Short mmCIF file of C-alpha atoms in Angstrom, two decimals:
data_model
loop_
_atom_site.label_atom_id
_atom_site.label_comp_id
_atom_site.label_asym_id
_atom_site.label_seq_id
_atom_site.Cartn_x
_atom_site.Cartn_y
_atom_site.Cartn_z
CA UNK A 124 68.05 95.86 16.12
CA UNK A 125 68.84 96.56 19.77
CA UNK A 126 70.82 93.77 21.45
CA UNK A 127 68.96 91.69 24.00
CA UNK A 128 70.17 91.95 27.57
CA UNK A 129 71.11 88.81 29.50
CA UNK A 130 71.48 89.44 33.23
CA UNK A 131 73.47 86.92 35.24
CA UNK A 132 72.74 87.05 38.97
CA UNK A 133 75.72 85.58 40.81
CA UNK A 134 79.25 84.80 39.61
CA UNK A 135 79.77 81.35 41.06
CA UNK A 136 80.34 78.20 39.03
CA UNK A 137 77.13 78.61 37.02
CA UNK A 138 77.26 82.38 36.61
CA UNK A 139 80.89 82.63 35.53
CA UNK A 140 80.91 79.64 33.17
CA UNK A 141 77.58 80.61 31.59
CA UNK A 142 78.62 84.24 31.10
CA UNK A 143 81.98 83.20 29.69
CA UNK A 144 80.39 80.84 27.17
CA UNK A 145 77.73 83.36 26.16
CA UNK A 146 80.35 86.04 25.60
CA UNK A 147 82.18 83.69 23.24
CA UNK A 148 79.19 82.15 21.45
CA UNK A 149 76.96 85.14 20.76
CA UNK A 150 77.77 88.41 19.01
CA UNK A 151 77.56 91.60 21.09
CA UNK A 152 75.22 93.05 18.48
CA UNK A 153 72.74 90.28 19.31
CA UNK A 154 73.09 90.23 23.11
CA UNK A 155 74.72 92.08 25.99
CA UNK A 156 75.79 89.99 29.00
CA UNK A 157 75.64 91.71 32.42
CA UNK A 158 77.06 89.91 35.47
CA UNK A 159 75.97 91.14 38.92
CA UNK A 160 77.78 90.01 42.06
CA UNK A 161 78.87 91.71 45.31
CA UNK A 162 82.36 90.21 44.99
CA UNK A 163 84.78 91.07 42.15
CA UNK A 164 85.80 87.42 41.86
CA UNK A 165 84.53 83.86 41.59
CA UNK A 166 85.66 81.54 44.39
CA UNK A 167 86.60 78.02 43.34
CA UNK A 168 85.28 76.42 46.51
CA UNK A 169 86.93 72.97 46.16
CA UNK A 170 90.25 74.77 46.73
CA UNK A 171 89.19 76.39 50.02
CA UNK A 172 90.69 73.58 52.17
CA UNK A 173 94.01 73.88 50.33
CA UNK A 174 93.96 77.66 50.65
CA UNK A 175 93.25 77.37 54.38
CA UNK A 176 96.09 74.87 54.75
CA UNK A 177 98.55 77.08 52.89
CA UNK A 178 99.08 74.59 50.05
CA UNK A 179 98.10 77.30 47.56
CA UNK A 180 97.89 81.06 47.82
CA UNK A 181 94.35 82.23 48.67
CA UNK A 182 94.44 84.59 45.68
CA UNK A 183 95.01 81.65 43.36
CA UNK A 184 91.74 79.99 44.42
CA UNK A 185 89.67 82.92 43.14
CA UNK A 186 89.12 84.11 39.55
CA UNK A 187 88.91 87.89 38.89
CA UNK A 188 85.71 88.63 37.00
CA UNK A 189 86.85 91.66 35.05
CA UNK A 190 89.87 89.81 33.66
CA UNK A 191 88.06 86.56 32.83
CA UNK A 192 84.83 88.15 31.57
CA UNK A 193 86.35 90.97 29.56
CA UNK A 194 83.50 90.90 27.02
CA UNK A 195 80.81 91.19 29.71
CA UNK A 196 79.60 94.13 31.72
CA UNK A 197 80.42 93.60 35.41
CA UNK A 198 78.23 95.27 38.06
CA UNK A 199 79.62 95.14 41.60
CA UNK A 200 76.53 95.08 43.74
CA UNK A 201 73.82 92.97 45.32
CA UNK A 202 70.55 92.03 43.68
CA UNK A 203 67.90 92.88 46.25
CA UNK A 204 64.82 92.08 44.15
CA UNK A 205 63.78 90.25 41.00
CA UNK A 206 60.39 90.99 39.44
CA UNK A 207 60.16 88.67 36.49
CA UNK A 208 56.60 89.81 35.83
CA UNK A 209 58.17 93.16 34.84
CA UNK A 210 61.53 91.62 33.81
CA UNK A 211 63.49 93.90 36.12
CA UNK A 212 66.14 93.44 38.79
CA UNK A 213 66.85 95.89 41.60
CA UNK A 214 70.55 96.37 42.28
CA UNK A 215 72.15 97.83 45.38
CA UNK A 216 75.65 98.88 44.30
CA UNK A 217 78.61 98.99 46.66
CA UNK A 218 77.94 102.68 47.20
CA UNK A 219 75.06 104.94 46.23
CA UNK A 220 71.33 104.47 45.70
CA UNK A 221 69.74 101.32 44.33
CA UNK A 222 68.82 101.10 40.66
CA UNK A 223 66.57 99.02 38.45
CA UNK A 224 67.71 97.18 35.35
CA UNK A 225 65.50 95.65 32.68
CA UNK A 226 66.40 92.39 30.96
CA UNK A 227 65.27 90.01 28.24
CA UNK A 228 66.80 86.90 29.80
CA UNK A 229 67.92 86.29 33.35
CA UNK A 230 70.15 83.58 34.78
CA UNK A 231 69.35 83.20 38.47
CA UNK A 232 72.47 81.67 40.01
CA UNK A 233 73.12 83.19 43.46
CA UNK A 234 74.27 79.78 44.71
CA UNK A 235 73.93 78.66 48.30
CA UNK A 236 74.78 79.66 51.85
CA UNK A 237 75.61 77.64 54.95
CA UNK A 238 72.64 75.73 56.32
CA UNK A 239 72.70 76.60 60.00
CA UNK A 240 70.48 75.47 62.86
CA UNK A 241 69.25 77.35 65.96
CA UNK A 242 72.08 76.04 68.14
CA UNK A 243 72.72 78.26 71.20
CA UNK A 244 76.06 80.03 70.81
CA UNK A 245 76.60 79.08 67.16
CA UNK A 246 76.06 82.62 65.85
CA UNK A 247 78.65 84.00 68.29
CA UNK A 248 81.33 81.30 68.11
CA UNK A 249 80.90 79.36 64.86
CA UNK A 250 83.18 79.73 61.83
CA UNK A 251 81.74 79.01 58.39
CA UNK A 252 83.64 77.56 55.46
CA UNK A 253 82.02 78.91 52.29
CA UNK A 254 84.17 81.91 51.37
CA UNK A 255 87.86 82.68 50.88
CA UNK A 256 87.66 85.10 53.81
CA UNK A 257 86.46 82.31 56.10
CA UNK A 258 89.26 80.02 54.89
CA UNK A 259 91.91 82.66 55.64
CA UNK A 260 90.33 83.42 59.00
CA UNK A 261 90.24 79.74 59.99
CA UNK A 262 93.95 79.29 59.26
CA UNK A 263 94.92 82.42 61.20
CA UNK A 264 92.63 81.49 64.08
CA UNK A 265 94.04 77.96 64.45
CA UNK A 266 97.65 79.18 64.32
CA UNK A 267 96.77 81.84 66.88
CA UNK A 268 95.35 79.14 69.19
CA UNK A 269 98.70 77.33 69.08
CA UNK A 270 100.45 80.53 70.18
CA UNK A 271 97.96 80.93 73.04
CA UNK A 272 98.37 77.33 74.17
CA UNK A 273 102.16 77.58 74.12
CA UNK A 274 102.33 80.50 76.58
CA UNK A 275 99.26 80.30 78.83
CA UNK A 276 99.81 79.15 82.42
CA UNK A 277 96.15 78.07 82.67
CA UNK A 278 95.69 74.34 81.87
CA UNK A 279 92.00 74.84 81.02
CA UNK A 280 92.78 77.56 78.48
CA UNK A 281 95.57 75.42 77.01
CA UNK A 282 93.25 72.44 76.61
CA UNK A 283 90.46 74.52 75.04
CA UNK A 284 92.93 76.20 72.66
CA UNK A 285 94.12 72.81 71.42
CA UNK A 286 90.60 71.44 70.87
CA UNK A 287 89.18 71.90 67.36
CA UNK A 288 85.60 70.91 66.56
CA UNK A 289 84.25 70.46 63.03
CA UNK A 290 80.51 69.92 62.48
CA UNK A 291 79.49 68.14 59.27
CA UNK A 292 80.90 65.04 57.59
CA UNK A 293 80.45 65.99 53.94
CA UNK A 294 83.12 67.10 51.47
CA UNK A 295 83.70 70.53 52.99
CA UNK A 296 83.90 69.33 56.58
CA UNK A 297 86.13 66.32 56.00
CA UNK A 298 88.55 68.07 53.64
CA UNK A 299 88.84 71.11 55.90
CA UNK A 300 89.31 68.93 58.98
CA UNK A 301 91.96 66.73 57.35
CA UNK A 302 93.92 69.66 55.92
CA UNK A 303 93.91 71.63 59.19
CA UNK A 304 94.98 68.55 61.17
CA UNK A 305 97.93 68.30 58.78
CA UNK A 306 98.71 71.98 59.34
CA UNK A 307 98.70 71.64 63.14
CA UNK A 308 100.80 68.47 63.02
CA UNK A 309 103.42 70.23 60.85
CA UNK A 310 103.38 73.39 62.97
CA UNK A 311 104.01 71.58 66.25
CA UNK A 312 107.66 71.01 65.31
CA UNK A 313 108.13 74.72 66.01
CA UNK A 314 106.36 74.55 69.38
CA UNK A 315 108.59 72.57 71.75
CA UNK A 316 106.23 73.33 74.64
CA UNK A 317 103.31 71.55 72.94
CA UNK A 318 102.78 67.82 72.46
CA UNK A 319 100.79 66.17 69.67
CA UNK A 320 98.95 64.13 72.31
CA UNK A 321 97.44 67.35 73.69
CA UNK A 322 95.85 68.25 70.35
CA UNK A 323 92.27 67.12 69.89
CA UNK A 324 90.30 67.23 66.65
CA UNK A 325 86.62 66.29 66.91
CA UNK A 326 84.22 65.62 64.03
CA UNK A 327 80.50 65.83 64.83
CA UNK A 328 78.19 64.24 62.25
CA UNK A 329 74.45 63.74 62.69
CA UNK A 330 74.30 60.62 60.47
CA UNK A 331 76.13 57.31 60.82
CA UNK A 332 78.60 57.86 57.95
CA UNK A 333 80.92 60.41 56.40
CA UNK A 334 81.51 61.34 52.76
CA UNK A 335 78.32 59.70 51.45
CA UNK A 336 79.21 61.00 47.96
CA UNK A 337 82.08 58.50 47.56
CA UNK A 338 80.07 55.48 48.67
CA UNK A 339 79.81 53.48 51.87
CA UNK A 340 83.09 51.54 51.49
CA UNK A 341 85.20 54.57 50.67
CA UNK A 342 83.49 56.56 53.42
CA UNK A 343 84.32 53.79 55.91
CA UNK A 344 87.93 53.79 54.69
CA UNK A 345 88.13 57.57 55.19
CA UNK A 346 86.74 57.17 58.71
CA UNK A 347 89.38 54.55 59.56
CA UNK A 348 92.16 56.76 58.20
CA UNK A 349 91.00 59.73 60.23
CA UNK A 350 90.71 57.55 63.32
CA UNK A 351 94.33 56.38 62.86
CA UNK A 352 95.39 60.02 62.98
CA UNK A 353 93.74 60.38 66.39
CA UNK A 354 90.71 62.33 65.19
CA UNK A 355 87.69 61.83 67.43
CA UNK A 356 84.75 60.84 65.18
CA UNK A 357 81.31 61.38 66.73
CA UNK A 358 78.78 59.83 64.35
CA UNK A 359 75.03 59.84 65.02
CA UNK A 360 75.75 62.88 67.18
CA UNK A 361 74.46 66.45 67.09
CA UNK A 362 75.80 69.72 68.45
CA UNK A 363 73.33 70.85 71.11
CA UNK A 364 75.04 74.03 72.36
CA UNK A 365 78.30 75.97 72.21
CA UNK A 366 77.57 78.93 74.52
CA UNK A 367 80.79 80.62 75.70
CA UNK A 368 82.85 77.93 74.00
CA UNK A 369 81.38 75.04 76.00
CA UNK A 370 80.57 72.28 73.52
CA UNK A 371 77.52 70.18 74.42
CA UNK A 372 76.87 67.10 72.28
CA UNK A 373 73.76 64.96 72.01
CA UNK A 374 75.68 61.94 73.35
CA UNK A 375 76.02 63.75 76.69
CA UNK A 376 79.66 64.82 76.36
CA UNK A 377 80.70 68.32 77.40
CA UNK A 378 84.04 70.05 76.90
CA UNK A 379 85.50 73.45 76.07
CA UNK A 380 86.84 74.39 72.65
CA UNK A 381 87.91 77.72 71.21
CA UNK A 382 87.48 76.58 67.61
CA UNK A 383 84.15 75.51 66.12
CA UNK A 384 83.86 75.10 62.34
CA UNK A 385 80.36 74.65 60.89
CA UNK A 386 80.13 72.79 57.56
CA UNK A 387 76.79 71.00 57.99
CA UNK A 388 75.39 71.44 54.51
CA UNK A 389 74.06 74.30 52.40
CA UNK A 390 70.72 75.85 51.46
CA UNK A 391 69.63 78.10 48.58
CA UNK A 392 70.62 81.75 48.83
CA UNK A 393 68.10 83.83 50.86
CA UNK A 394 68.12 86.31 47.97
CA UNK A 395 65.53 84.07 46.33
CA UNK A 396 63.04 85.14 49.01
CA UNK A 397 62.95 88.55 47.35
CA UNK A 398 61.83 87.30 43.97
CA UNK A 399 58.53 86.35 42.34
CA UNK A 400 60.01 83.11 40.99
CA UNK A 401 58.38 79.73 41.76
CA UNK A 402 60.11 77.70 44.48
CA UNK A 403 60.23 74.05 45.46
CA UNK A 404 59.57 72.61 48.95
CA UNK A 405 63.19 73.21 50.04
CA UNK A 406 63.39 76.73 48.65
CA UNK A 407 65.04 75.92 45.31
CA UNK A 408 63.95 77.51 42.04
CA UNK A 409 62.01 74.89 40.05
CA UNK A 410 63.41 74.15 36.60
CA UNK A 411 62.76 71.95 33.59
CA UNK A 412 65.58 69.74 32.27
CA UNK A 413 66.16 72.56 29.75
CA UNK A 414 67.07 74.74 32.78
CA UNK A 415 64.11 77.03 32.13
CA UNK A 416 62.32 78.13 35.29
CA UNK A 417 58.85 76.60 35.45
CA UNK A 418 55.82 77.43 37.57
CA UNK A 419 54.50 74.00 38.46
CA UNK A 420 55.76 70.43 38.57
CA UNK A 421 59.04 70.20 36.60
CA UNK A 422 58.28 66.57 35.78
CA UNK A 423 54.56 66.89 35.13
CA UNK A 424 54.39 70.05 33.09
CA UNK A 425 53.79 73.59 34.23
CA UNK A 426 54.05 77.06 32.82
CA UNK A 427 57.50 78.00 31.53
CA UNK A 428 58.57 81.51 32.53
CA UNK A 429 59.94 82.91 29.29
CA UNK A 430 63.41 84.37 29.66
CA UNK A 431 64.02 82.95 33.16
CA UNK A 432 66.76 80.37 33.65
CA UNK A 433 68.56 78.80 36.59
CA UNK A 434 71.03 76.05 37.54
CA UNK A 435 73.44 75.00 40.27
CA UNK A 436 72.96 74.94 44.03
CA UNK A 437 69.88 77.17 44.04
CA UNK A 438 67.98 75.19 41.39
CA UNK A 439 65.89 72.02 41.47
CA UNK A 440 66.68 70.29 38.17
CA UNK A 441 65.33 66.81 37.27
CA UNK A 442 68.08 64.22 36.81
CA UNK A 443 67.18 62.52 33.53
CA UNK A 444 69.76 59.76 34.14
CA UNK A 445 68.04 58.85 37.41
CA UNK A 446 64.25 59.24 37.01
CA UNK A 447 62.55 60.67 40.07
CA UNK A 448 65.74 62.23 41.44
CA UNK A 449 67.21 65.73 41.27
CA UNK A 450 70.69 66.79 40.21
CA UNK A 451 72.96 67.03 43.24
CA UNK A 452 74.34 70.46 44.31
CA UNK A 453 77.87 69.73 43.10
CA UNK A 454 80.44 71.62 41.06
CA UNK A 455 80.38 68.76 38.56
CA UNK A 456 76.73 69.41 37.70
CA UNK A 457 77.00 73.20 37.98
CA UNK A 458 79.78 73.51 35.39
CA UNK A 459 78.03 71.24 32.90
CA UNK A 460 74.63 72.87 33.47
CA UNK A 461 76.20 76.27 32.81
CA UNK A 462 77.35 75.12 29.39
CA UNK A 463 73.91 73.76 28.42
CA UNK A 464 72.19 76.82 29.85
CA UNK A 465 74.34 79.23 27.83
CA UNK A 466 73.82 77.23 24.64
CA UNK A 467 70.06 77.14 25.23
CA UNK A 468 69.81 80.90 25.68
CA UNK A 469 71.78 81.38 22.50
CA UNK A 470 69.45 79.01 20.63
CA UNK A 471 66.34 80.82 21.89
CA UNK A 472 67.74 84.24 20.91
CA UNK A 473 68.56 82.90 17.43
CA UNK A 474 65.12 81.31 17.08
CA UNK A 475 65.99 77.71 17.99
CA UNK A 476 64.78 75.29 20.67
CA UNK A 477 66.51 74.57 23.98
CA UNK A 478 67.97 71.14 24.73
CA UNK A 479 67.64 69.11 27.90
CA UNK A 480 70.46 68.76 30.39
CA UNK A 481 71.51 65.15 30.82
CA UNK A 482 74.65 64.07 32.64
CA UNK A 483 75.26 60.89 34.57
CA UNK A 484 77.17 61.62 37.76
CA UNK A 485 80.59 60.05 37.20
CA UNK A 486 81.65 59.94 40.84
CA UNK A 487 83.51 61.94 43.46
CA UNK A 488 87.00 62.56 44.77
CA UNK A 489 87.98 63.90 48.18
CA UNK A 490 91.28 64.90 49.75
CA UNK A 491 92.18 63.76 53.27
CA UNK A 492 95.20 66.01 53.67
CA UNK A 493 98.58 65.93 51.99
CA UNK A 494 99.13 62.74 49.89
CA UNK A 495 95.91 61.15 51.17
CA UNK A 496 92.48 60.83 49.58
CA UNK A 497 89.54 58.70 48.46
CA UNK A 498 87.79 58.48 45.10
CA UNK A 499 84.87 56.66 43.53
CA UNK A 500 84.88 57.38 39.80
CA UNK A 501 83.06 55.40 37.09
CA UNK A 502 82.47 52.64 39.63
CA UNK A 503 86.18 52.34 40.42
CA UNK A 504 87.27 52.83 44.05
CA UNK A 505 90.67 54.40 44.66
CA UNK A 506 92.33 55.40 47.93
CA UNK A 507 95.55 56.87 49.28
CA UNK A 508 98.10 58.65 47.09
CA UNK A 509 96.46 57.80 43.71
CA UNK A 510 93.13 59.21 44.93
CA UNK A 511 94.84 62.34 46.23
CA UNK A 512 96.54 62.79 42.85
CA UNK A 513 93.20 62.32 41.06
CA UNK A 514 91.63 64.90 43.38
CA UNK A 515 94.27 67.51 42.60
CA UNK A 516 94.37 66.77 38.87
CA UNK A 517 90.60 66.99 38.47
CA UNK A 518 90.22 70.29 40.30
CA UNK A 519 93.24 71.85 38.61
CA UNK A 520 91.60 71.03 35.27
CA UNK A 521 88.28 72.59 36.34
CA UNK A 522 89.40 75.93 37.78
CA UNK A 523 88.77 78.60 35.13
CA UNK A 524 91.56 80.30 33.19
CA UNK A 525 95.04 79.21 32.18
CA UNK A 526 96.44 81.89 34.50
CA UNK A 527 94.97 80.24 37.59
CA UNK A 528 95.96 76.73 36.48
CA UNK A 529 99.60 77.78 36.14
CA UNK A 530 99.62 79.57 39.50
CA UNK A 531 98.07 76.61 41.33
CA UNK A 532 100.54 74.15 39.79
CA UNK A 533 103.41 76.50 40.73
CA UNK A 534 102.17 76.60 44.34
CA UNK A 535 102.00 72.82 44.48
CA UNK A 536 105.45 72.46 42.93
CA UNK A 537 107.03 74.80 45.49
CA UNK A 538 105.28 72.92 48.28
CA UNK A 539 107.11 69.74 47.25
CA UNK A 540 110.53 71.29 47.87
CA UNK A 541 109.81 73.87 50.59
CA UNK A 542 108.32 73.44 54.04
CA UNK A 543 104.76 74.48 54.69
CA UNK A 544 104.30 78.06 55.94
CA UNK A 545 103.06 78.11 59.54
CA UNK A 546 102.54 81.85 59.98
CA UNK A 547 99.40 83.44 61.37
CA UNK A 548 98.49 86.83 59.94
CA UNK A 549 95.79 87.63 62.46
CA UNK A 550 96.23 91.37 62.02
CA UNK A 551 94.51 91.02 58.65
CA UNK A 552 91.20 90.84 60.50
CA UNK A 553 91.74 94.07 62.48
CA UNK A 554 94.17 96.07 60.32
CA UNK A 555 93.41 99.49 61.87
CA UNK A 556 93.51 98.47 65.52
CA UNK A 557 97.17 99.37 66.12
CA UNK A 558 96.90 102.66 64.23
CA UNK A 559 93.78 103.79 66.11
CA UNK A 560 95.40 102.80 69.41
CA UNK A 561 98.32 105.21 68.92
CA UNK A 562 96.28 108.02 67.34
CA UNK A 563 94.69 110.46 69.83
CA UNK A 564 90.99 111.17 69.51
CA UNK A 565 90.22 114.74 68.45
CA UNK A 566 86.83 116.31 69.02
CA UNK A 567 85.24 118.25 66.20
CA UNK A 568 84.39 121.95 66.86
CA UNK A 569 80.68 121.26 67.09
CA UNK A 570 81.33 118.48 69.61
CA UNK A 571 83.43 120.84 71.79
CA UNK A 572 80.66 123.45 71.70
CA UNK A 573 78.07 120.84 72.73
CA UNK A 574 80.23 119.64 75.65
CA UNK A 575 80.87 123.27 76.77
CA UNK A 576 77.19 124.15 76.67
CA UNK A 577 76.32 121.08 78.72
CA UNK A 578 78.93 122.03 81.34
CA UNK A 579 77.48 125.54 81.66
#
C-alpha cells in the first residue's frame, strides 16, 4: 500500500503543531507529511515584542522546521494555487520553475497578514509587526532615531525623531508599544543630550478601549498604567494620513513623526484567493467543528470537502462553547485546534470518525513592558508583576521544543543580572551598501562595445 500524502500549507502555529503531532502519531508507511512554507522556521509571534525589545535573542523566538520536523518532508517555497477539485497544489520554490504536487489530505494553514487600510502614506512609511524581520527592523529604527535626535541641529527633525506612533490597541500594538517605551527609557541614560520629556509615544485606536481580550476593567487598568508613563492615548481616533511623515488624525491633530508602527488587526492570508476552497464573508475558509472544510453553512450543514482541513487565523470555526460565535484568531485556539486536526486526520486515514473541536477560552495575558502586565484567566483578574510573570510563564510553556524553552529562559535570566543592550544594528538592512560604495563599477565587454558604437 502506498502511503497517503498529507500536505501542510504554512508552518505557523497550526501547521507546525499539526505536522509534529502527525509525524509522531502515524507511521510513515501509512502517511507522508509534507510541510510547505517560504520561511525555514516558525515564528512564535507572542515573543515578537520581547525580541524587538532585546529581552530575548530574535533567533530564540523562531523554531527551525528541519530540526523540529525531522520526520516530515520540508519544502521551502510558496503555494501559489490550490485546486482541491484535482487535489493538487502548485508550489513556487525559492529558485527554479513551479511544480505541482498531488495530495490525499491537505491542511490549509497559511495564517494571516496585517489588515491595512488605504491610508495615504502608509505603504511608504508604515512598519508592520507580524514577522521577526519587522521586529528587528523596528528596534534598529528606533535606536537609530535616538542617534539622529542626539546630533541634529534642527529642532523639527529632533522632535519628529523622538515621536513614535503606534496604530492599534490590541495585543500586538500594546505589547510592542510598552516594550519599546521601556527600551527608549533605558537607552536615554546613554544620551545626555536627550531628555525623557522630549520623547513622545502616541497610541491611535479607533475604538474606545484597548486590550478588549482581557476585559473592560483590565483594559482600563492598562490604559491608566500607560498614561502614567506619559504615553499619549488617542481612543476613538483614526489615522487619516501619514504622507511624508506628517501624521494626520481624525481628531484634527497634526504632527510629524519618523516612526509609524501599524498593528491594527489581521486578515486571512491573500493566498486563499488562489484556491477553489469555500470562503466566508470575511475571507476565511469555512470549517465544521471537526475542522473539515465545508462548502455551505458550517452550522446548518453543507457539503464536506473530503481531505480538506483548516484551522487557525485563516479559518472560520464554530465555537461550540459559545453557540453562534466563532473561535477567536488566537494562539490559544490555534495550538489546540492543531492537535484535534492532526488526530482527526489520523482517525480518517485509519478508518475512524473525526471528533469536534471544543475548547472554552480560558482568558488572556498581556505584557506591558518589563515587570508589568495584565491578565484575565478563568475569571480571575491579575495585574502588575504577577500578571507579567504569568505572561512569561505561559508563553515559555507554549513555544515548541525544549531547545527553545531553555534558550528563552537563559535570555531572561541574563537580563536579570545584566543591563539591556541598546545597540542598533542598522547595517543589517543594507549589508552590501558599504562594499558596493568602495568597489568600482566595471563595464562588461559587450557594454563597452555598445557604448563605443553609439559614440561613433
